[in-house]
CSV table of N, CA and C in Angstrom, one decimal:
chain,number,residue,atom,x,y,z
A,440,MET,N,0.8,-1.2,0.0
A,440,MET,CA,0.0,0.0,0.0
A,440,MET,C,0.8,1.3,0.0
A,441,ALA,N,1.9,1.2,0.7
A,441,ALA,CA,2.8,2.4,0.8
A,441,ALA,C,3.4,2.7,-0.6
A,442,GLY,N,3.6,1.6,-1.4
A,442,GLY,CA,4.1,1.9,-2.7
A,442,GLY,C,3.1,2.5,-3.6
A,443,ASN,N,1.8,2.2,-3.5
A,443,ASN,CA,0.8,2.7,-4.3
A,443,ASN,C,0.5,4.2,-4.0
A,444,SER,N,0.6,4.6,-2.7
A,444,SER,CA,0.3,6.0,-2.3
A,444,SER,C,1.4,6.9,-2.8
A,445,SER,N,2.7,6.5,-2.8
A,445,SER,CA,3.7,7.4,-3.4
A,445,SER,C,3.6,7.5,-4.9
A,446,LYS,N,3.2,6.4,-5.5
A,446,LYS,CA,3.1,6.4,-7.0
A,446,LYS,C,1.9,7.3,-7.4
A,447,ARG,N,0.8,7.2,-6.6
A,447,ARG,CA,-0.4,7.9,-6.9
A,447,ARG,C,-0.1,9.5,-6.8
A,448,GLY,N,0.7,9.9,-5.9
A,448,GLY,CA,1.0,11.3,-5.7
A,448,GLY,C,1.7,11.9,-6.9
A,449,ARG,N,2.7,11.1,-7.5
A,449,ARG,CA,3.4,11.5,-8.7
A,449,ARG,C,2.5,11.6,-9.9
A,450,GLN,N,1.5,10.6,-10.0
A,450,GLN,CA,0.6,10.6,-11.1
A,450,GLN,C,-0.3,11.9,-11.0
A,451,THR,N,-0.7,12.3,-9.9
A,451,THR,CA,-1.5,13.5,-9.7
A,451,THR,C,-0.8,14.7,-10.3
A,452,VAL,N,0.4,14.9,-9.9
A,452,VAL,CA,1.2,16.1,-10.4
A,452,VAL,C,1.4,16.0,-11.9
A,453,ARG,N,1.8,14.8,-12.4
A,453,ARG,CA,1.9,14.6,-13.8
A,453,ARG,C,0.6,14.9,-14.5
A,454,ASP,N,-0.5,14.3,-14.0
A,454,ASP,CA,-1.8,14.5,-14.7
A,454,ASP,C,-2.2,15.9,-14.7
A,455,MET,N,-1.9,16.6,-13.6
A,455,MET,CA,-2.3,18.0,-13.5
A,455,MET,C,-1.5,18.8,-14.5
A,456,VAL,N,-0.2,18.6,-14.7
A,456,VAL,CA,0.6,19.3,-15.7
A,456,VAL,C,0.1,19.0,-17.1
A,457,LEU,N,-0.2,17.8,-17.4
A,457,LEU,CA,-0.8,17.4,-18.7
A,457,LEU,C,-2.1,18.1,-18.9
A,458,SER,N,-3.0,18.1,-17.9
A,458,SER,CA,-4.3,18.8,-18.0
A,458,SER,C,-4.1,20.3,-18.3
A,459,MET,N,-3.2,20.9,-17.6
A,459,MET,CA,-2.9,22.3,-17.8
A,459,MET,C,-2.4,22.6,-19.2
A,460,ALA,N,-1.6,21.7,-19.7
A,460,ALA,CA,-1.0,21.9,-21.0
A,460,ALA,C,-2.2,21.8,-22.1
A,461,ALA,N,-3.1,20.8,-21.9
A,461,ALA,CA,-4.2,20.6,-22.8
A,461,ALA,C,-5.1,21.9,-22.8
A,462,VAL,N,-5.4,22.4,-21.6
A,462,VAL,CA,-6.2,23.6,-21.5
A,462,VAL,C,-5.5,24.8,-22.2
A,463,GLY,N,-4.2,24.9,-22.0
A,463,GLY,CA,-3.4,26.0,-22.6
A,463,GLY,C,-3.5,25.9,-24.1
A,464,VAL,N,-3.4,24.7,-24.7
A,464,VAL,CA,-3.5,24.5,-26.1
A,464,VAL,C,-4.9,25.0,-26.6
A,465,VAL,N,-6.0,24.6,-25.9
A,465,VAL,CA,-7.3,25.1,-26.3
A,465,VAL,C,-7.4,26.6,-26.2
A,466,VAL,N,-6.9,27.2,-25.2
A,466,VAL,CA,-7.0,28.7,-25.0
A,466,VAL,C,-6.2,29.3,-26.2
A,467,VAL,N,-5.0,28.9,-26.5
A,467,VAL,CA,-4.3,29.5,-27.6
A,467,VAL,C,-5.0,29.3,-29.0
A,468,VAL,N,-5.6,28.2,-29.2
A,468,VAL,CA,-6.3,28.0,-30.5
A,468,VAL,C,-7.5,28.9,-30.5
A,469,ALA,N,-8.3,29.0,-29.4
A,469,ALA,CA,-9.4,29.8,-29.3
A,469,ALA,C,-9.1,31.3,-29.5
A,470,TYR,N,-8.0,31.7,-28.9
A,470,TYR,CA,-7.6,33.1,-29.0
A,470,TYR,C,-7.3,33.5,-30.5
A,471,PHE,N,-6.6,32.7,-31.2
A,471,PHE,CA,-6.3,33.0,-32.6
A,471,PHE,C,-7.3,32.7,-33.6
A,472,SER,N,-8.4,31.9,-33.2
A,472,SER,CA,-9.4,31.6,-34.2
A,472,SER,C,-10.7,32.3,-34.0
A,473,ILE,N,-10.9,32.9,-32.9
A,473,ILE,CA,-12.2,33.7,-32.7
A,473,ILE,C,-12.0,35.1,-33.2
A,474,PRO,N,-12.8,35.5,-34.2
A,474,PRO,CA,-12.6,36.9,-34.7
A,474,PRO,C,-13.1,37.9,-33.8
A,475,SER,N,-12.5,39.1,-33.9
A,475,SER,CA,-13.0,40.3,-33.1
A,475,SER,C,-14.3,40.8,-33.6
A,476,ALA,N,-14.9,41.7,-32.8
A,476,ALA,CA,-16.2,42.2,-33.2
A,476,ALA,C,-16.2,42.9,-34.5
A,477,ASP,N,-15.2,43.6,-34.8
A,477,ASP,CA,-15.2,44.4,-36.1
A,477,ASP,C,-14.5,43.7,-37.2
A,478,GLY,N,-14.0,42.5,-37.0
A,478,GLY,CA,-13.4,41.7,-38.0
A,478,GLY,C,-12.0,42.1,-38.4
A,479,LYS,N,-11.5,43.1,-37.7
A,479,LYS,CA,-10.1,43.6,-38.0
A,479,LYS,C,-9.1,43.2,-37.0
A,480,GLY,N,-9.6,42.5,-35.9
A,480,GLY,CA,-8.6,42.0,-34.9
A,480,GLY,C,-8.1,43.1,-34.0
A,481,GLY,N,-8.8,44.2,-33.7
A,481,GLY,CA,-8.2,45.2,-32.9
A,481,GLY,C,-9.2,46.0,-32.1
A,482,VAL,N,-9.6,47.1,-32.7
A,482,VAL,CA,-10.4,48.1,-32.0
A,482,VAL,C,-11.9,47.7,-32.0
A,483,HIS,N,-12.5,47.9,-30.9
A,483,HIS,CA,-14.0,47.6,-30.8
A,483,HIS,C,-14.7,49.0,-30.8
A,484,ALA,N,-15.4,49.3,-31.9
A,484,ALA,CA,-16.1,50.6,-32.0
A,484,ALA,C,-17.3,50.6,-31.1
A,485,VAL,N,-17.6,51.7,-30.5
A,485,VAL,CA,-18.8,51.9,-29.7
A,485,VAL,C,-19.6,53.1,-30.2
A,486,PRO,N,-21.0,52.9,-30.1
A,486,PRO,CA,-21.8,54.1,-30.5
A,486,PRO,C,-21.7,55.2,-29.4
A,487,TYR,N,-21.7,56.4,-29.8
A,487,TYR,CA,-21.6,57.5,-28.8
A,487,TYR,C,-22.6,58.5,-28.9
A,488,GLN,N,-23.4,58.6,-29.9
A,488,GLN,CA,-24.4,59.6,-30.2
A,488,GLN,C,-25.4,59.8,-29.1
A,489,VAL,N,-26.0,58.7,-28.6
A,489,VAL,CA,-27.0,58.7,-27.5
A,489,VAL,C,-26.4,59.3,-26.2
A,490,GLU,N,-25.2,58.8,-25.9
A,490,GLU,CA,-24.5,59.3,-24.7
A,490,GLU,C,-24.2,60.7,-24.8
A,491,LEU,N,-23.8,61.2,-26.0
A,491,LEU,CA,-23.5,62.6,-26.2
A,491,LEU,C,-24.7,63.4,-26.0
A,492,ALA,N,-25.8,63.0,-26.6
A,492,ALA,CA,-27.1,63.8,-26.5
A,492,ALA,C,-27.5,63.8,-25.0
A,493,SER,N,-27.4,62.7,-24.3
A,493,SER,CA,-27.8,62.7,-22.8
A,493,SER,C,-26.8,63.6,-22.0
A,494,ALA,N,-25.5,63.6,-22.3
A,494,ALA,CA,-24.6,64.4,-21.6
A,494,ALA,C,-24.8,65.9,-21.9
A,495,LYS,N,-25.1,66.2,-23.1
A,495,LYS,CA,-25.4,67.6,-23.4
A,495,LYS,C,-26.6,68.2,-22.6
A,496,ARG,N,-27.6,67.3,-22.3
A,496,ARG,CA,-28.7,67.8,-21.5
A,496,ARG,C,-28.3,67.9,-20.1
A,497,ALA,N,-27.4,67.0,-19.6
A,497,ALA,CA,-27.1,67.0,-18.2
A,497,ALA,C,-25.9,67.9,-17.8
A,498,ALA,N,-25.1,68.3,-18.7
A,498,ALA,CA,-23.9,69.0,-18.4
A,498,ALA,C,-24.2,70.4,-17.9
A,499,PRO,N,-23.5,70.9,-16.9
A,499,PRO,CA,-23.6,72.3,-16.5
A,499,PRO,C,-22.8,73.3,-17.3
A,500,TYR,N,-22.3,72.9,-18.5
A,500,TYR,CA,-21.6,73.7,-19.4
A,500,TYR,C,-21.9,73.3,-20.8
A,501,PRO,N,-21.6,74.1,-21.8
A,501,PRO,CA,-21.8,73.7,-23.2
A,501,PRO,C,-20.9,72.6,-23.6
A,502,LEU,N,-21.4,71.4,-23.6
A,502,LEU,CA,-20.6,70.2,-23.9
A,502,LEU,C,-20.4,70.1,-25.4
A,503,LEU,N,-19.2,69.7,-25.8
A,503,LEU,CA,-18.9,69.6,-27.2
A,503,LEU,C,-18.7,68.1,-27.6
A,504,GLY,N,-19.1,67.8,-28.8
A,504,GLY,CA,-18.9,66.5,-29.4
A,504,GLY,C,-19.1,66.5,-30.9
A,505,PRO,N,-18.6,65.5,-31.5
A,505,PRO,CA,-18.7,65.4,-33.0
A,505,PRO,C,-20.0,64.9,-33.4
A,506,ASP,N,-20.6,65.5,-34.4
A,506,ASP,CA,-21.9,65.0,-35.0
A,506,ASP,C,-21.5,63.7,-35.8
A,507,ARG,N,-20.3,63.8,-36.4
A,507,ARG,CA,-19.8,62.6,-37.2
A,507,ARG,C,-18.3,62.6,-37.2
A,508,LEU,N,-17.7,61.5,-37.0
A,508,LEU,CA,-16.3,61.4,-37.0
A,508,LEU,C,-15.7,61.3,-38.4
A,509,PRO,N,-14.5,61.8,-38.6
A,509,PRO,CA,-13.9,61.6,-40.0
A,509,PRO,C,-13.8,60.2,-40.4
A,510,ASP,N,-13.8,60.0,-41.7
A,510,ASP,CA,-13.8,58.6,-42.3
A,510,ASP,C,-12.6,57.9,-41.7
A,511,GLY,N,-12.9,56.6,-41.3
A,511,GLY,CA,-11.8,55.8,-40.8
A,511,GLY,C,-11.6,55.9,-39.3
A,512,TRP,N,-12.2,56.9,-38.7
A,512,TRP,CA,-12.1,57.1,-37.2
A,512,TRP,C,-13.2,56.3,-36.5
A,513,GLN,N,-12.9,55.8,-35.3
A,513,GLN,CA,-13.9,55.0,-34.6
A,513,GLN,C,-13.9,55.4,-33.1
A,514,ALA,N,-15.1,55.6,-32.6
A,514,ALA,CA,-15.2,55.9,-31.1
A,514,ALA,C,-15.0,54.5,-30.4
A,515,THR,N,-14.1,54.6,-29.4
A,515,THR,CA,-13.8,53.3,-28.7
A,515,THR,C,-14.3,53.4,-27.2
A,516,SER,N,-14.5,54.5,-26.7
A,516,SER,CA,-15.0,54.6,-25.3
A,516,SER,C,-15.8,56.0,-25.1
A,517,VAL,N,-16.8,56.0,-24.3
A,517,VAL,CA,-17.5,57.2,-24.0
A,517,VAL,C,-18.0,57.2,-22.6
A,518,SER,N,-18.0,58.3,-21.9
A,518,SER,CA,-18.5,58.4,-20.6
A,518,SER,C,-18.8,59.9,-20.2
A,519,TYR,N,-19.8,60.1,-19.4
A,519,TYR,CA,-20.1,61.4,-18.8
A,519,TYR,C,-20.3,61.1,-17.3
A,520,SER,N,-19.7,61.9,-16.4
A,520,SER,CA,-19.9,61.7,-15.0
A,520,SER,C,-19.8,63.0,-14.2
A,521,PRO,N,-20.8,63.3,-13.4
A,521,PRO,CA,-20.6,64.4,-12.5
A,521,PRO,C,-19.9,63.9,-11.3
A,522,ASN,N,-19.1,64.7,-10.6
A,522,ASN,CA,-18.5,64.3,-9.4
A,522,ASN,C,-19.0,65.0,-8.2
A,523,ASP,N,-18.5,64.6,-7.0
A,523,ASP,CA,-19.1,65.2,-5.7
A,523,ASP,C,-18.7,66.7,-5.5
A,524,ARG,N,-17.8,67.2,-6.3
A,524,ARG,CA,-17.4,68.6,-6.1
A,524,ARG,C,-18.2,69.5,-7.1
A,525,GLY,N,-19.2,69.0,-7.7
A,525,GLY,CA,-20.0,69.8,-8.6
A,525,GLY,C,-19.4,69.9,-10.0
A,526,HIS,N,-18.3,69.2,-10.3
A,526,HIS,CA,-17.7,69.2,-11.6
A,526,HIS,C,-18.3,68.0,-12.4
A,527,ALA,N,-18.3,68.2,-13.7
A,527,ALA,CA,-18.7,67.1,-14.6
A,527,ALA,C,-17.7,66.9,-15.6
A,528,ALA,N,-17.5,65.6,-16.0
A,528,ALA,CA,-16.4,65.3,-17.0
A,528,ALA,C,-17.0,64.5,-18.1
A,529,TRP,N,-16.7,64.9,-19.3
A,529,TRP,CA,-17.1,64.2,-20.6
A,529,TRP,C,-15.9,63.6,-21.2
A,530,HIS,N,-16.0,62.4,-21.7
A,530,HIS,CA,-14.9,61.7,-22.3
A,530,HIS,C,-15.4,61.0,-23.6
A,531,LEU,N,-14.7,61.1,-24.7
A,531,LEU,CA,-14.9,60.3,-25.9
A,531,LEU,C,-13.5,59.9,-26.4
A,532,GLY,N,-13.3,58.6,-26.3
A,532,GLY,CA,-12.0,58.0,-26.8
A,532,GLY,C,-12.2,57.6,-28.2
A,533,ILE,N,-11.2,57.8,-29.1
A,533,ILE,CA,-11.3,57.6,-30.5
A,533,ILE,C,-10.0,57.0,-31.0
A,534,ASN,N,-10.2,56.1,-32.0
A,534,ASN,CA,-9.0,55.5,-32.8
A,534,ASN,C,-9.1,56.2,-34.1
A,535,THR,N,-8.0,56.9,-34.5
A,535,THR,CA,-7.9,57.6,-35.7
A,535,THR,C,-7.7,56.7,-36.9
A,536,ALA,N,-7.8,57.2,-38.1
A,536,ALA,CA,-7.6,56.4,-39.3
A,536,ALA,C,-6.2,55.9,-39.4
A,537,SER,N,-5.2,56.6,-38.8
A,537,SER,CA,-3.8,56.2,-38.8
A,537,SER,C,-3.5,55.2,-37.6
A,538,GLY,N,-4.5,54.9,-36.8
A,538,GLY,CA,-4.3,54.0,-35.7
A,538,GLY,C,-3.8,54.6,-34.4
A,539,GLN,N,-3.8,55.9,-34.4
A,539,GLN,CA,-3.4,56.6,-33.2
A,539,GLN,C,-4.6,56.8,-32.3
A,540,TYR,N,-4.4,57.2,-31.0
A,540,TYR,CA,-5.4,57.4,-30.0
A,540,TYR,C,-5.7,58.9,-29.9
A,541,ALA,N,-6.9,59.3,-29.9
A,541,ALA,CA,-7.3,60.7,-29.6
A,541,ALA,C,-8.5,60.7,-28.7
A,542,ALA,N,-8.7,61.7,-27.9
A,542,ALA,CA,-9.8,61.8,-27.0
A,542,ALA,C,-10.2,63.2,-26.8
A,543,ILE,N,-11.5,63.3,-26.6
A,543,ILE,CA,-12.1,64.6,-26.2
A,543,ILE,C,-12.3,64.5,-24.7
A,544,GLU,N,-11.7,65.4,-23.9
A,544,GLU,CA,-11.9,65.4,-22.5
A,544,GLU,C,-12.4,66.8,-22.2
A,545,GLN,N,-13.6,66.9,-21.5
A,545,GLN,CA,-14.1,68.2,-21.2
A,545,GLN,C,-14.6,68.2,-19.8
A,546,SER,N,-14.3,69.3,-19.1
A,546,SER,CA,-14.8,69.4,-17.7
A,546,SER,C,-14.9,70.8,-17.3
A,547,ASN,N,-15.7,71.1,-16.2
A,547,ASN,CA,-15.8,72.4,-15.7
A,547,ASN,C,-15.0,72.5,-14.4
A,548,GLY,N,-14.1,71.6,-14.2
A,548,GLY,CA,-13.1,71.8,-13.2
A,548,GLY,C,-12.1,72.9,-13.5
A,549,LYS,N,-11.2,73.2,-12.6
A,549,LYS,CA,-10.2,74.2,-12.8
A,549,LYS,C,-9.4,73.8,-14.1
A,550,SER,N,-9.2,74.7,-15.0
A,550,SER,CA,-8.5,74.5,-16.3
A,550,SER,C,-7.2,73.8,-16.1
A,551,ALA,N,-6.3,74.3,-15.2
A,551,ALA,CA,-5.0,73.7,-15.0
A,551,ALA,C,-5.1,72.3,-14.6
A,552,ASP,N,-6.1,72.0,-13.7
A,552,ASP,CA,-6.3,70.6,-13.2
A,552,ASP,C,-6.7,69.7,-14.3
A,553,VAL,N,-7.6,70.2,-15.2
A,553,VAL,CA,-8.2,69.4,-16.3
A,553,VAL,C,-7.0,69.0,-17.2
A,554,VAL,N,-6.2,70.0,-17.5
A,554,VAL,CA,-5.1,69.8,-18.4
A,554,VAL,C,-4.1,68.8,-17.8
A,555,GLU,N,-3.7,69.0,-16.6
A,555,GLU,CA,-2.7,68.1,-15.9
A,555,GLU,C,-3.2,66.7,-15.8
A,556,GLN,N,-4.5,66.5,-15.5
A,556,GLN,CA,-5.1,65.2,-15.4
A,556,GLN,C,-5.1,64.4,-16.7
A,557,ASN,N,-5.3,65.1,-17.8
A,557,ASN,CA,-5.4,64.5,-19.1
A,557,ASN,C,-4.1,64.5,-19.9
A,558,VAL,N,-3.2,65.4,-19.6
A,558,VAL,CA,-1.9,65.5,-20.3
A,558,VAL,C,-0.8,65.6,-19.2
A,559,PRO,N,-0.4,64.6,-18.5
A,559,PRO,CA,0.6,64.7,-17.5
A,559,PRO,C,1.9,65.2,-18.1
A,560,GLY,N,2.5,66.2,-17.4
A,560,GLY,CA,3.8,66.8,-17.8
A,560,GLY,C,3.6,67.9,-18.9
A,561,ALA,N,2.4,68.4,-19.0
A,561,ALA,CA,2.0,69.3,-20.0
A,561,ALA,C,2.9,70.6,-20.0
A,562,GLN,N,3.4,70.9,-21.2
A,562,GLN,CA,4.2,72.1,-21.4
A,562,GLN,C,3.6,72.8,-22.6
A,563,PRO,N,3.5,74.2,-22.6
A,563,PRO,CA,3.0,74.9,-23.7
A,563,PRO,C,3.8,74.7,-25.0
A,564,ASP,N,3.2,74.6,-26.1
A,564,ASP,CA,3.9,74.3,-27.4
A,564,ASP,C,3.3,75.2,-28.5
A,565,GLY,N,2.9,76.4,-28.2
A,565,GLY,CA,2.4,77.3,-29.2
A,565,GLY,C,0.8,77.3,-29.3
A,566,THR,N,0.3,77.9,-30.3
A,566,THR,CA,-1.1,78.0,-30.5
A,566,THR,C,-1.5,77.6,-32.0
A,567,VAL,N,-2.7,77.3,-32.2
A,567,VAL,CA,-3.2,77.0,-33.6
A,567,VAL,C,-4.7,77.5,-33.6
A,568,THR,N,-5.1,78.0,-34.8
A,568,THR,CA,-6.5,78.4,-35.0
A,568,THR,C,-7.2,77.3,-35.8
A,569,VAL,N,-8.3,76.8,-35.3
A,569,VAL,CA,-9.1,75.8,-35.9
A,569,VAL,C,-10.5,76.3,-36.0
A,570,ALA,N,-11.1,76.3,-37.2
A,570,ALA,CA,-12.5,76.7,-37.3
A,570,ALA,C,-12.8,78.1,-36.6
A,571,GLY,N,-11.8,79.0,-36.7
A,571,GLY,CA,-12.0,80.3,-36.1
A,571,GLY,C,-11.8,80.4,-34.6
A,572,GLN,N,-11.4,79.3,-34.0
A,572,GLN,CA,-11.1,79.2,-32.5
A,572,GLN,C,-9.7,79.0,-32.3
A,573,GLU,N,-9.1,79.8,-31.3
A,573,GLU,CA,-7.7,79.6,-31.0
A,573,GLU,C,-7.6,78.5,-29.9
A,574,TRP,N,-6.7,77.5,-30.2
A,574,TRP,CA,-6.4,76.4,-29.3
A,574,TRP,C,-4.9,76.5,-28.9
A,575,GLN,N,-4.7,76.2,-27.6
A,575,GLN,CA,-3.3,76.1,-27.1
A,575,GLN,C,-2.8,74.7,-27.4
A,576,ARG,N,-1.6,74.7,-28.0
A,576,ARG,CA,-0.9,73.4,-28.2
A,576,ARG,C,-0.1,73.1,-26.9
A,577,VAL,N,-0.2,71.8,-26.5
A,577,VAL,CA,0.5,71.4,-25.3
A,577,VAL,C,1.1,70.0,-25.5
A,578,GLN,N,2.4,69.9,-25.1
A,578,GLN,CA,3.1,68.6,-25.2
A,578,GLN,C,3.3,68.1,-23.8
A,579,GLY,N,2.9,66.8,-23.6
A,579,GLY,CA,3.1,66.2,-22.3
A,579,GLY,C,4.1,65.1,-22.4
A,580,ASP,N,4.3,64.4,-21.3
A,580,ASP,CA,5.2,63.3,-21.3
A,580,ASP,C,4.9,62.2,-22.3
A,581,ARG,N,3.7,61.9,-22.4
A,581,ARG,CA,3.3,60.8,-23.4
A,581,ARG,C,2.3,61.3,-24.5
A,582,TYR,N,1.4,62.2,-24.1
A,582,TYR,CA,0.4,62.7,-25.0
A,582,TYR,C,0.7,64.2,-25.4
A,583,ARG,N,0.1,64.6,-26.5
A,583,ARG,CA,0.1,66.0,-26.9
A,583,ARG,C,-1.4,66.4,-26.9
A,584,ALA,N,-1.7,67.7,-26.9
A,584,ALA,CA,-3.1,68.1,-26.8
A,584,ALA,C,-3.3,69.5,-27.4
A,585,LEU,N,-4.5,69.7,-27.8
A,585,LEU,CA,-5.0,71.0,-28.1
A,585,LEU,C,-6.0,71.4,-27.0
A,586,VAL,N,-5.8,72.5,-26.4
A,586,VAL,CA,-6.6,72.9,-25.2
A,586,VAL,C,-7.3,74.2,-25.5
A,587,ARG,N,-8.6,74.3,-25.1
A,587,ARG,CA,-9.4,75.5,-25.2
A,587,ARG,C,-10.0,75.7,-23.8
A,588,PRO,N,-9.4,76.6,-23.0
A,588,PRO,CA,-10.0,76.9,-21.7
A,588,PRO,C,-11.2,77.8,-21.9
A,589,ALA,N,-12.3,77.5,-21.2
A,589,ALA,CA,-13.5,78.3,-21.4
A,589,ALA,C,-14.0,78.9,-20.1
A,590,GLY,N,-13.1,79.2,-19.2
A,590,GLY,CA,-13.6,79.8,-17.9
A,590,GLY,C,-14.5,78.9,-17.2
A,591,ASP,N,-15.6,79.4,-16.7
A,591,ASP,CA,-16.6,78.7,-15.9
A,591,ASP,C,-17.4,77.7,-16.8
A,592,THR,N,-17.3,77.8,-18.1
A,592,THR,CA,-18.2,76.9,-18.9
A,592,THR,C,-17.5,75.6,-19.3
A,593,GLY,N,-16.3,75.4,-18.8
A,593,GLY,CA,-15.6,74.1,-19.1
A,593,GLY,C,-14.4,74.3,-19.9
A,594,THR,N,-13.5,73.4,-19.7
A,594,THR,CA,-12.2,73.3,-20.5
A,594,THR,C,-12.3,72.1,-21.4
A,595,THR,N,-11.9,72.3,-22.7
A,595,THR,CA,-11.9,71.2,-23.6
A,595,THR,C,-10.5,70.9,-23.9
A,596,VAL,N,-10.1,69.6,-23.8
A,596,VAL,CA,-8.8,69.1,-24.1
A,596,VAL,C,-9.0,68.0,-25.1
A,597,LEU,N,-8.3,68.2,-26.3
A,597,LEU,CA,-8.3,67.1,-27.3
A,597,LEU,C,-6.9,66.5,-27.2
A,598,THR,N,-6.8,65.3,-26.8
A,598,THR,CA,-5.5,64.7,-26.4
A,598,THR,C,-5.3,63.4,-27.0
A,599,GLY,N,-4.0,62.9,-26.9
A,599,GLY,CA,-3.7,61.5,-27.3
A,599,GLY,C,-2.4,61.4,-28.0
A,600,THR,N,-2.2,60.3,-28.6
A,600,THR,CA,-0.9,60.0,-29.3
A,600,THR,C,-1.1,60.5,-30.8
A,601,ALA,N,-2.3,61.0,-31.1
A,601,ALA,CA,-2.5,61.5,-32.5
A,601,ALA,C,-1.7,62.8,-32.7
A,602,SER,N,-1.4,63.1,-34.0
A,602,SER,CA,-0.6,64.3,-34.3
A,602,SER,C,-1.4,65.5,-34.0
A,603,TYR,N,-0.8,66.7,-34.0
A,603,TYR,CA,-1.5,67.9,-33.8
A,603,TYR,C,-2.5,68.1,-35.0
A,604,GLU,N,-2.1,67.7,-36.2
A,604,GLU,CA,-3.0,67.8,-37.4
A,604,GLU,C,-4.2,67.0,-37.2
A,605,GLU,N,-4.1,65.7,-36.7
A,605,GLU,CA,-5.3,64.9,-36.4
A,605,GLU,C,-6.1,65.5,-35.3
A,606,LEU,N,-5.5,66.1,-34.3
A,606,LEU,CA,-6.3,66.7,-33.2
A,606,LEU,C,-7.0,67.9,-33.8
A,607,ALA,N,-6.4,68.7,-34.7
A,607,ALA,CA,-7.1,69.8,-35.3
A,607,ALA,C,-8.3,69.3,-36.1
A,608,GLN,N,-8.1,68.2,-36.8
A,608,GLN,CA,-9.2,67.6,-37.6
A,608,GLN,C,-10.3,67.2,-36.7
A,609,LEU,N,-10.0,66.7,-35.5
A,609,LEU,CA,-11.1,66.4,-34.5
A,609,LEU,C,-11.7,67.7,-34.0
A,610,ALA,N,-11.0,68.7,-33.8
A,610,ALA,CA,-11.5,70.0,-33.3
A,610,ALA,C,-12.6,70.6,-34.3
A,611,GLU,N,-12.3,70.3,-35.6
A,611,GLU,CA,-13.2,70.8,-36.7
A,611,GLU,C,-14.6,70.1,-36.6
A,612,THR,N,-14.7,69.0,-36.0
A,612,THR,CA,-15.9,68.2,-35.9
A,612,THR,C,-16.8,68.6,-34.7
A,613,LEU,N,-16.3,69.4,-33.8
A,613,LEU,CA,-17.0,69.6,-32.5
A,613,LEU,C,-18.1,70.7,-32.7
A,614,HIS,N,-19.2,70.3,-32.1
A,614,HIS,CA,-20.4,71.2,-32.1
A,614,HIS,C,-21.0,71.3,-30.7
């Protein structure tokens, strides 16, 4: 009996390793064979128009958003949330046609706080005029941004890994 119990313990470990290997093979096959939602194997697009309309009604400032994104751009995340300090934040994450990330971040919090929260390490990088509006260019540690402070009505930050030109293209869509 003593011989069987020591043999049985080794079989259990061996069997467990073999079982884990079999499960691993199934997971790898499933990962590479199940297509993504958009068929491109990457970005999952989300509808944002309903959330934008609801946020515009709820926001204590003139909320901005695109009626339509440029061709090849996809919304990937959307949110609107008031916080306990009376500030409200609007976010729309976007994948550009070139595969870069861009986002609309808008809040009625202090302008400097909104910029620092969305563009860590932000440093001024000039200005640009888009659709008759002057935007401040800002370069951060990881992201760049176009910023339009609007006093008590909210600060708009267009940020991401997208180029300044792509951010300007996004600015042109805002209403």
